[in-house]
XYZ file of N, CA and C in Angstrom:
561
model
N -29.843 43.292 -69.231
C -29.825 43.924 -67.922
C -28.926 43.120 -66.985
N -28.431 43.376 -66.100
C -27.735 43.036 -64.755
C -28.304 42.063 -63.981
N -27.640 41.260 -63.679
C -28.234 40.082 -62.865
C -27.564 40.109 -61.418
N -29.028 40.143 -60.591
C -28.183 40.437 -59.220
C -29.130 38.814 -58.093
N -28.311 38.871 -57.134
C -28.741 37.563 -56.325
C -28.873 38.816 -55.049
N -29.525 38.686 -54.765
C -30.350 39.617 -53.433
C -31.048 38.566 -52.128
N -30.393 39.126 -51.444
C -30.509 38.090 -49.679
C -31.151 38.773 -49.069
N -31.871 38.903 -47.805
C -32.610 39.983 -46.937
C -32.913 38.587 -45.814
N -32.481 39.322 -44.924
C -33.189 38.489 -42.978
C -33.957 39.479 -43.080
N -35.139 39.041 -42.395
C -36.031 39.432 -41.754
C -36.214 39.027 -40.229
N -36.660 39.897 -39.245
C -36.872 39.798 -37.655
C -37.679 38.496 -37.409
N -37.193 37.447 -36.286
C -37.329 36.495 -36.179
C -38.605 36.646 -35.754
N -39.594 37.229 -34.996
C -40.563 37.501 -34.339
C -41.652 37.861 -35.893
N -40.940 38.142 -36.743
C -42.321 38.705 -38.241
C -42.724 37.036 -38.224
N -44.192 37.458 -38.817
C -44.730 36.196 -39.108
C -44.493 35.729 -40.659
N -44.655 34.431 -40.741
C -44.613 34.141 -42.456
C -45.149 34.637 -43.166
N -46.514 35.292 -42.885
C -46.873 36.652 -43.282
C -46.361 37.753 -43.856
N -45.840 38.039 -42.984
C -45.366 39.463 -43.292
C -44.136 39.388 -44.037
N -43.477 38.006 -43.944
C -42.116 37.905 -44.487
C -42.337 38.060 -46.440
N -43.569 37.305 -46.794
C -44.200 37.230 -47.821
C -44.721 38.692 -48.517
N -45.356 39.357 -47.337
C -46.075 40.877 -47.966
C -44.468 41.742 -48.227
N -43.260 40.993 -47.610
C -42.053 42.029 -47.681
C -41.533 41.953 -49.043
N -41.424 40.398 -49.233
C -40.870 39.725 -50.776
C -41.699 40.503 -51.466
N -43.322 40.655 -51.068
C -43.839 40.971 -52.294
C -43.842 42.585 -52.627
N -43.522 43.019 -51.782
C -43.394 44.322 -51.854
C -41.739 44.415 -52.347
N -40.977 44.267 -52.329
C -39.385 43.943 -53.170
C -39.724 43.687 -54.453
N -40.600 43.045 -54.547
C -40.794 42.334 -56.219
C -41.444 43.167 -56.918
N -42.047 44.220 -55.784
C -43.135 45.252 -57.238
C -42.226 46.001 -57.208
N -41.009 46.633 -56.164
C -40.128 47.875 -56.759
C -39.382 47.391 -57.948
N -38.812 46.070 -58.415
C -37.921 45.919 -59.344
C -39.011 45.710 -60.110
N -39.888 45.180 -60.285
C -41.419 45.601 -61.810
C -41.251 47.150 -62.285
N -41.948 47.623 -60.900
C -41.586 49.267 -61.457
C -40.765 49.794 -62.110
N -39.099 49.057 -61.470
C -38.096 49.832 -62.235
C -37.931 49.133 -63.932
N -38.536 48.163 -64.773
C -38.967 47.579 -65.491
C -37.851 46.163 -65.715
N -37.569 45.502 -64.296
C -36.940 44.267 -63.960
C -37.786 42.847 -63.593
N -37.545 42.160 -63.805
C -38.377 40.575 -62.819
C -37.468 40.008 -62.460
N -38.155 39.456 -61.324
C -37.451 38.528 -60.038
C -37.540 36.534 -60.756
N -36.925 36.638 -61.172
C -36.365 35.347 -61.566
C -36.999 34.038 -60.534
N -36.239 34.096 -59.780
C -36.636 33.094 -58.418
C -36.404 33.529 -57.098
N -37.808 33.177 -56.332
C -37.520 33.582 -54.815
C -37.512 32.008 -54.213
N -36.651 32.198 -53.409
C -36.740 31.181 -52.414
C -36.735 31.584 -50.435
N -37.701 30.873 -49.861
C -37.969 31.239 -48.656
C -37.162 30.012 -47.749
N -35.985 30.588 -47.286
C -34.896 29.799 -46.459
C -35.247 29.262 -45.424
N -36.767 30.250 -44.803
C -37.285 29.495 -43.339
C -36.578 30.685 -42.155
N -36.571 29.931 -40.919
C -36.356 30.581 -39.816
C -34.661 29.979 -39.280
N -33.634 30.435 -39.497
C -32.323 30.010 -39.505
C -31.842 30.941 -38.510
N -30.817 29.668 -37.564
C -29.877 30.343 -36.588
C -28.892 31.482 -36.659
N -28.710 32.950 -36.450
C -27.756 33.384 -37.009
C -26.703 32.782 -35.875
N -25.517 33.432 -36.638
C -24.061 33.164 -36.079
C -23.999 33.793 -34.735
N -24.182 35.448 -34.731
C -24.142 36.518 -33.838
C -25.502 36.867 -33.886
N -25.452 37.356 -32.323
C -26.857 38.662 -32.712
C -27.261 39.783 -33.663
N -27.732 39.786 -33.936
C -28.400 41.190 -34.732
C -29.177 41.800 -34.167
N -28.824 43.493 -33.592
C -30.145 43.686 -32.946
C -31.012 42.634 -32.792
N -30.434 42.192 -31.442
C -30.987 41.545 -30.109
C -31.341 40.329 -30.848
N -31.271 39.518 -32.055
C -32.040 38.747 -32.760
C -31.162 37.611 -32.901
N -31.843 36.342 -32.541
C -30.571 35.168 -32.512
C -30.595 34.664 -33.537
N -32.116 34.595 -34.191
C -32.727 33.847 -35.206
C -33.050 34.949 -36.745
N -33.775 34.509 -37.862
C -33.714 35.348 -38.261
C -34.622 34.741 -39.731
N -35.604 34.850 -40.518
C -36.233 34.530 -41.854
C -35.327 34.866 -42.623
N -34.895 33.870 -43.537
C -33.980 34.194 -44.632
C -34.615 33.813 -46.054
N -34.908 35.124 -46.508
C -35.132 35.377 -48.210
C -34.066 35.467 -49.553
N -34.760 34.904 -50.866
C -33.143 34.895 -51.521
C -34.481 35.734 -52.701
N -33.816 36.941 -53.588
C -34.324 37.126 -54.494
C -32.978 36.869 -55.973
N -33.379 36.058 -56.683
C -32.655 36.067 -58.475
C -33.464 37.431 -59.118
N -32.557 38.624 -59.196
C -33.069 39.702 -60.247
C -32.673 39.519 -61.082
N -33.594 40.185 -62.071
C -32.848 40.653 -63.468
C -33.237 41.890 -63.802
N -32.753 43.230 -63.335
C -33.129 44.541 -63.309
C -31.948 45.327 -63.426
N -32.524 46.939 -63.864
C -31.399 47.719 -63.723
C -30.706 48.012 -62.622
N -29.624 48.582 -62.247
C -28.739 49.120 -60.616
C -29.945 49.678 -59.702
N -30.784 51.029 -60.954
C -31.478 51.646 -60.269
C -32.671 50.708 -58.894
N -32.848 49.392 -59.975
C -33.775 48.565 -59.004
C -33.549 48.387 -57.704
N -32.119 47.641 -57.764
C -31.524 47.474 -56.641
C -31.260 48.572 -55.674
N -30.576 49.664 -56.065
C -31.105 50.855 -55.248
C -31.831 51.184 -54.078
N -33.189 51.370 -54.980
C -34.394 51.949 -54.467
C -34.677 50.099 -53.378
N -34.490 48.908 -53.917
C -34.776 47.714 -52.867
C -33.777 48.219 -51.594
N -32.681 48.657 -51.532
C -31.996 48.497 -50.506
C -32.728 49.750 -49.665
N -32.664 50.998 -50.551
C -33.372 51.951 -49.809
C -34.678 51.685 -49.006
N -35.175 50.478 -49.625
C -36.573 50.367 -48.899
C -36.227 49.888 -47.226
N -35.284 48.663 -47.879
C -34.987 47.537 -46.677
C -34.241 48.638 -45.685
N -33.842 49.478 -45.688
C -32.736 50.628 -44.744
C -34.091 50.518 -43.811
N -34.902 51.473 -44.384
C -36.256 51.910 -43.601
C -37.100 50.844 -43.231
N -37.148 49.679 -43.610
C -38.004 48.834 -42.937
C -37.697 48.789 -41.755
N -38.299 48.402 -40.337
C -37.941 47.521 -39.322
C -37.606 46.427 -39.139
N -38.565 45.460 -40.693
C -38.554 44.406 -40.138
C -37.226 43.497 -40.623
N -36.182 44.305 -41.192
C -35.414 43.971 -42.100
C -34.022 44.243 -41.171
N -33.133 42.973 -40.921
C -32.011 43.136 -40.058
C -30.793 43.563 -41.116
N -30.761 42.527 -41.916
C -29.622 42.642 -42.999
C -30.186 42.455 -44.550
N -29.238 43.035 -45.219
C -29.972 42.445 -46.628
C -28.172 42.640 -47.177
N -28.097 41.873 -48.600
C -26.949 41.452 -48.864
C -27.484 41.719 -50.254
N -26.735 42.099 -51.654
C -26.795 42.080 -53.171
C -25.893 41.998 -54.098
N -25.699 41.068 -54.549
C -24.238 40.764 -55.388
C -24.903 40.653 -56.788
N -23.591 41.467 -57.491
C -23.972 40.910 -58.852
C -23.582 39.996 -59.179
N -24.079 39.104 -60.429
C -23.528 37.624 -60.768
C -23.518 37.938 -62.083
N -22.734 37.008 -62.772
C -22.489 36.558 -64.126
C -23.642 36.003 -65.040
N -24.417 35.089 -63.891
C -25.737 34.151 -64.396
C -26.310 33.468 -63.233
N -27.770 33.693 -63.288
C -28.408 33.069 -62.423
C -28.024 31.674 -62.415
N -28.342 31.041 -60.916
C -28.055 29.801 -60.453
C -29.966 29.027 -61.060
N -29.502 28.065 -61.525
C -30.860 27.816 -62.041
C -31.320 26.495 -61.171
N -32.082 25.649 -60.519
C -32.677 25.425 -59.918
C -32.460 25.682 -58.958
N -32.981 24.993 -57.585
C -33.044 25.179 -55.967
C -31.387 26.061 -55.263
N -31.332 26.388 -54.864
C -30.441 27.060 -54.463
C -29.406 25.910 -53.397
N -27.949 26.676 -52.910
C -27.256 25.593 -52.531
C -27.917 25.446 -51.246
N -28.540 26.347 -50.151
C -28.992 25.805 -49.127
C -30.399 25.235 -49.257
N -31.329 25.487 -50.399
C -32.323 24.501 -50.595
C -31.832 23.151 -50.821
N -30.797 23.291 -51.225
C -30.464 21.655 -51.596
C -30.392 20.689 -50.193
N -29.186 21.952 -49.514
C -28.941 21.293 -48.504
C -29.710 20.755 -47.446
N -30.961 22.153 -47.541
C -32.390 21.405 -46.785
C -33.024 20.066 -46.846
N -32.986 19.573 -48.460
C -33.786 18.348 -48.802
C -32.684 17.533 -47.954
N -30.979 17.079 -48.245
C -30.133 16.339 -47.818
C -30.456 16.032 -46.603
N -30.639 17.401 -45.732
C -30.918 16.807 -44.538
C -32.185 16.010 -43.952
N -33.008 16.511 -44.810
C -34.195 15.625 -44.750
C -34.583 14.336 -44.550
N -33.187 14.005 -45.771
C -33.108 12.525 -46.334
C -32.560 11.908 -45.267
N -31.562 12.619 -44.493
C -31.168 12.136 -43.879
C -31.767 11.460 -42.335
N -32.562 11.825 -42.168
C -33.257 12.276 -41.377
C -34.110 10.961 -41.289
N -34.587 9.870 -42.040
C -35.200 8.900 -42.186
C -35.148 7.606 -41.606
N -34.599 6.814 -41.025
C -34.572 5.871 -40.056
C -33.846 5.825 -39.099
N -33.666 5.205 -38.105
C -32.567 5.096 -36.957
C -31.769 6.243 -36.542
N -30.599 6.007 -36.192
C -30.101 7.291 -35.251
C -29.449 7.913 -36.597
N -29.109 9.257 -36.417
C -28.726 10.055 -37.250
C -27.399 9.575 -37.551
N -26.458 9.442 -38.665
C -25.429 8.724 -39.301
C -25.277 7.395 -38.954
N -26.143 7.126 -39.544
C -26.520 5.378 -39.231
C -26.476 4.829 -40.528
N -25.574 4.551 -40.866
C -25.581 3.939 -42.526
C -25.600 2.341 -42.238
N -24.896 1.394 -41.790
C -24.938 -0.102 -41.829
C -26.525 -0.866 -40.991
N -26.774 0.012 -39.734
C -27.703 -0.555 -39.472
C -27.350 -0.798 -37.988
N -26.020 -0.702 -37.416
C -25.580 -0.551 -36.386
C -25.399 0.419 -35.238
N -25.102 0.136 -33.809
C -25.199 1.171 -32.748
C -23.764 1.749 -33.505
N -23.802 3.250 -33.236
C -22.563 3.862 -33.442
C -21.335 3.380 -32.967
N -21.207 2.970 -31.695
C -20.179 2.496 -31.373
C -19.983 1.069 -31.185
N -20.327 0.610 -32.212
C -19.938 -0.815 -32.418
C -18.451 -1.323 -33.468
N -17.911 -0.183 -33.503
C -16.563 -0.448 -34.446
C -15.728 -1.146 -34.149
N -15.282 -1.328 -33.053
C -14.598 -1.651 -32.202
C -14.637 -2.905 -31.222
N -15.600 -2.733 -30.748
C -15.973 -3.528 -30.105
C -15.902 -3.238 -28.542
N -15.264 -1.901 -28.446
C -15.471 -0.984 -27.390
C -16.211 0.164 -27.501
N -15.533 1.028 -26.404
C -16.532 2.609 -26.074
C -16.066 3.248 -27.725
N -17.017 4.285 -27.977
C -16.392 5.046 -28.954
C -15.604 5.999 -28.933
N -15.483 6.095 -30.504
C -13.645 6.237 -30.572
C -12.651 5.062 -29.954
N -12.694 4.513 -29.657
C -12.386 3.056 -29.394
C -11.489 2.583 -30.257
N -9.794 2.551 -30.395
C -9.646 1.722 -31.642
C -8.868 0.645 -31.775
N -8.553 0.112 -30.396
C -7.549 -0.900 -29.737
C -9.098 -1.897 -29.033
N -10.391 -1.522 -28.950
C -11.048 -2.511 -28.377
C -11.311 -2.782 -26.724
N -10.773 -1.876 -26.456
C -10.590 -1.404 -24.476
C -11.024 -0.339 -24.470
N -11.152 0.111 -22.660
C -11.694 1.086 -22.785
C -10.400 2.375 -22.941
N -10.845 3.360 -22.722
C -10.043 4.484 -23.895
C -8.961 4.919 -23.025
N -9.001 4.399 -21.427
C -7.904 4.869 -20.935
C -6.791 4.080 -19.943
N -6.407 2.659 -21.179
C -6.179 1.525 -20.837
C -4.668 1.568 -21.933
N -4.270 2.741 -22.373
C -3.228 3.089 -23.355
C -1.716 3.622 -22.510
N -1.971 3.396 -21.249
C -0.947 3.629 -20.178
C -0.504 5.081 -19.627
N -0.694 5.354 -18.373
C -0.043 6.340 -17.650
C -1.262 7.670 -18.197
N -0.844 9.114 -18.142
C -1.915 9.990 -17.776
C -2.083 10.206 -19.440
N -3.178 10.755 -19.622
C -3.491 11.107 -20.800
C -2.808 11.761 -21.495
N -2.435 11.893 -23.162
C -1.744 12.664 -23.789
C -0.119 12.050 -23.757
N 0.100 11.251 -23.163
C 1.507 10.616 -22.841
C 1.798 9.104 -23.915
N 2.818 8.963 -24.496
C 2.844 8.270 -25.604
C 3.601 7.136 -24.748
N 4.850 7.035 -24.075
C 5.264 6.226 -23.453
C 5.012 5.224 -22.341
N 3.767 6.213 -21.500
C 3.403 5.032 -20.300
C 3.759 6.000 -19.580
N 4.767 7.228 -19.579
C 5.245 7.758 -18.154
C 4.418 9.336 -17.711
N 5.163 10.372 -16.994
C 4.768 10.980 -16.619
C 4.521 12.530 -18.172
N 3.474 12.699 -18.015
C 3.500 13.650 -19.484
C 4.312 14.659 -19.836
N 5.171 14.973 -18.807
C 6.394 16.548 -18.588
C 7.500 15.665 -19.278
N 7.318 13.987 -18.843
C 8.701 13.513 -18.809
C 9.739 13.828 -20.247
N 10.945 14.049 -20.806
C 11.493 13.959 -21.661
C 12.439 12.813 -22.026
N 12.624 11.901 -21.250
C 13.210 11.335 -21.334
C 14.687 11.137 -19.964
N 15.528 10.663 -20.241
C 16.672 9.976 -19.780
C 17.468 11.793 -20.131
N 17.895 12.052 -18.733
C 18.785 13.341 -19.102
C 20.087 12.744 -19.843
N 21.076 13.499 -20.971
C 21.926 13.744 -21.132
C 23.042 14.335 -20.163
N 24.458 13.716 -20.213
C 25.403 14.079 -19.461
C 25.767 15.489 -19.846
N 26.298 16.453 -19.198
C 26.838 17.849 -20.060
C 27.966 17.761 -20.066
N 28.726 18.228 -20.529
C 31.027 18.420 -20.344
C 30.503 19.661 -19.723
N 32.304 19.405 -19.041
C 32.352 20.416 -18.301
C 32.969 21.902 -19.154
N 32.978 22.051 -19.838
C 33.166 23.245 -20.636
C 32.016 23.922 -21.121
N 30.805 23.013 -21.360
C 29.278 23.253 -21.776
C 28.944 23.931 -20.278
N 28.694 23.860 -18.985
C 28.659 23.674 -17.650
C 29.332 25.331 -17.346
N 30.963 25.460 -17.766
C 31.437 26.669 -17.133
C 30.656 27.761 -18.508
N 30.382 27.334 -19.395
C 29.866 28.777 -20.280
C 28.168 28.397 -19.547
N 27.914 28.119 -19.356
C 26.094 27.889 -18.694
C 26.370 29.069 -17.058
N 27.314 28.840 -16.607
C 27.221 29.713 -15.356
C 27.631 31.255 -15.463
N 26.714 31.986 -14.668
C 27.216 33.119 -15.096
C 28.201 33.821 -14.391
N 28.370 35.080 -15.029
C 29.252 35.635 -14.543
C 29.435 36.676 -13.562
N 30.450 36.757 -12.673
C 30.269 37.188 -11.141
C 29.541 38.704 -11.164
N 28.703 39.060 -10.807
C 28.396 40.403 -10.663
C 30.216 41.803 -10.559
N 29.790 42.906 -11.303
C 30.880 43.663 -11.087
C 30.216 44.282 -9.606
N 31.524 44.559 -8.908
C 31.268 45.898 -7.980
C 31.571 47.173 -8.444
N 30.998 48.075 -7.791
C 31.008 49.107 -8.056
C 32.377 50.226 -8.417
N 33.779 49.599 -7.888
C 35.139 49.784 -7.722
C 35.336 49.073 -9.040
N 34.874 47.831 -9.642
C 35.379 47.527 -10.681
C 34.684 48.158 -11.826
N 33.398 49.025 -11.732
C 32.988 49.309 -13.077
C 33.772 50.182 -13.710
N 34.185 51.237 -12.656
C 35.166 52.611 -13.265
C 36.626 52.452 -13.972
């Protein structure tokens, strides 16, 4: 049979509850159609990008099928008619992904991370101690001790280009233009 990876948000306001009676109700239509759900994983309550009908936030479900098209089908048909269902997504795959999924993973990482002192704190130090100045700091002063206005490499004014060039005077007479015609000379 067909192996499909099946996504579904659910409305940020459903309870973990209901997010569960939804999975489980997804999981008996692909039984019925004579498929099983491989692995579910429950993503939690995640920021979307954009709104979704009015929704900032959103429960994110992952189902691993292994069912016929028809399964998938009749799941999407369900999720159309749900309410509580913003988006749902179904790709077929080649082969299930076999343990935790890539954003379960990424959940634990952050976890880990998450364990002593300030967040990217690997040596044991204040963040901005690289230097021995402010951060981003990489001369050891403070950051606007690099001369003249910001964005300026020389010290001078940031428009500046430099030292003008002389022009010839032949460069000079093709630069000027040319006299307007009158109206006696156009004819």
């Amino acid at each position: 049979m067909p192996l499909y990876e099946h996504v579904f948000l659910a409305r940020q306001d459903a309870s973990p509850q209901q997010v569960e009676e939804l999975t489980a109700q997804m999981t008996g239509v692909v039984e019925q159609h004579g498929g099983k759900v491989t692995k579910t994983e429950n993503w939690g309550v995640r920021s979307l990008t954009y709104r979704m009908n009015k929704n900032r936030k959103a429960h994110f479900v992952l189902l691993n099928i292994d069912a016929p098209s028809a399964a998938i089908a009749e799941i999407e048909r369900q999720e159309r008619i749900s309410e509580e269902v913003i988006r749902y997504l179904s790709v077929r795959v080649e082969e299930l992904e076999e343990g935790p999924s890539a954003m379960m993973r990424k959940a634990d990482r952050d976890r880990e991370d998450r364990g002593g002192g300030f967040h990217g704190d690997r040596d044991g130090g204040f963040r901005g101690d690289r230097g021995g100045g402010f951060r981003g700091d990489r001369d050891g002063g403070f950051r606007g001790d690099r001369g003249g206005f910001r964005g300026d490499r020389d010290g001078g004014f940031r428009g500046e280009r430099g030292p003008r060039r002389q022009r010839d005077e032949a460069e000079t007479a093709e630069a000027t233009p040319a006299p307007a015609l009158t109206p006696e000379a156009q004819t």
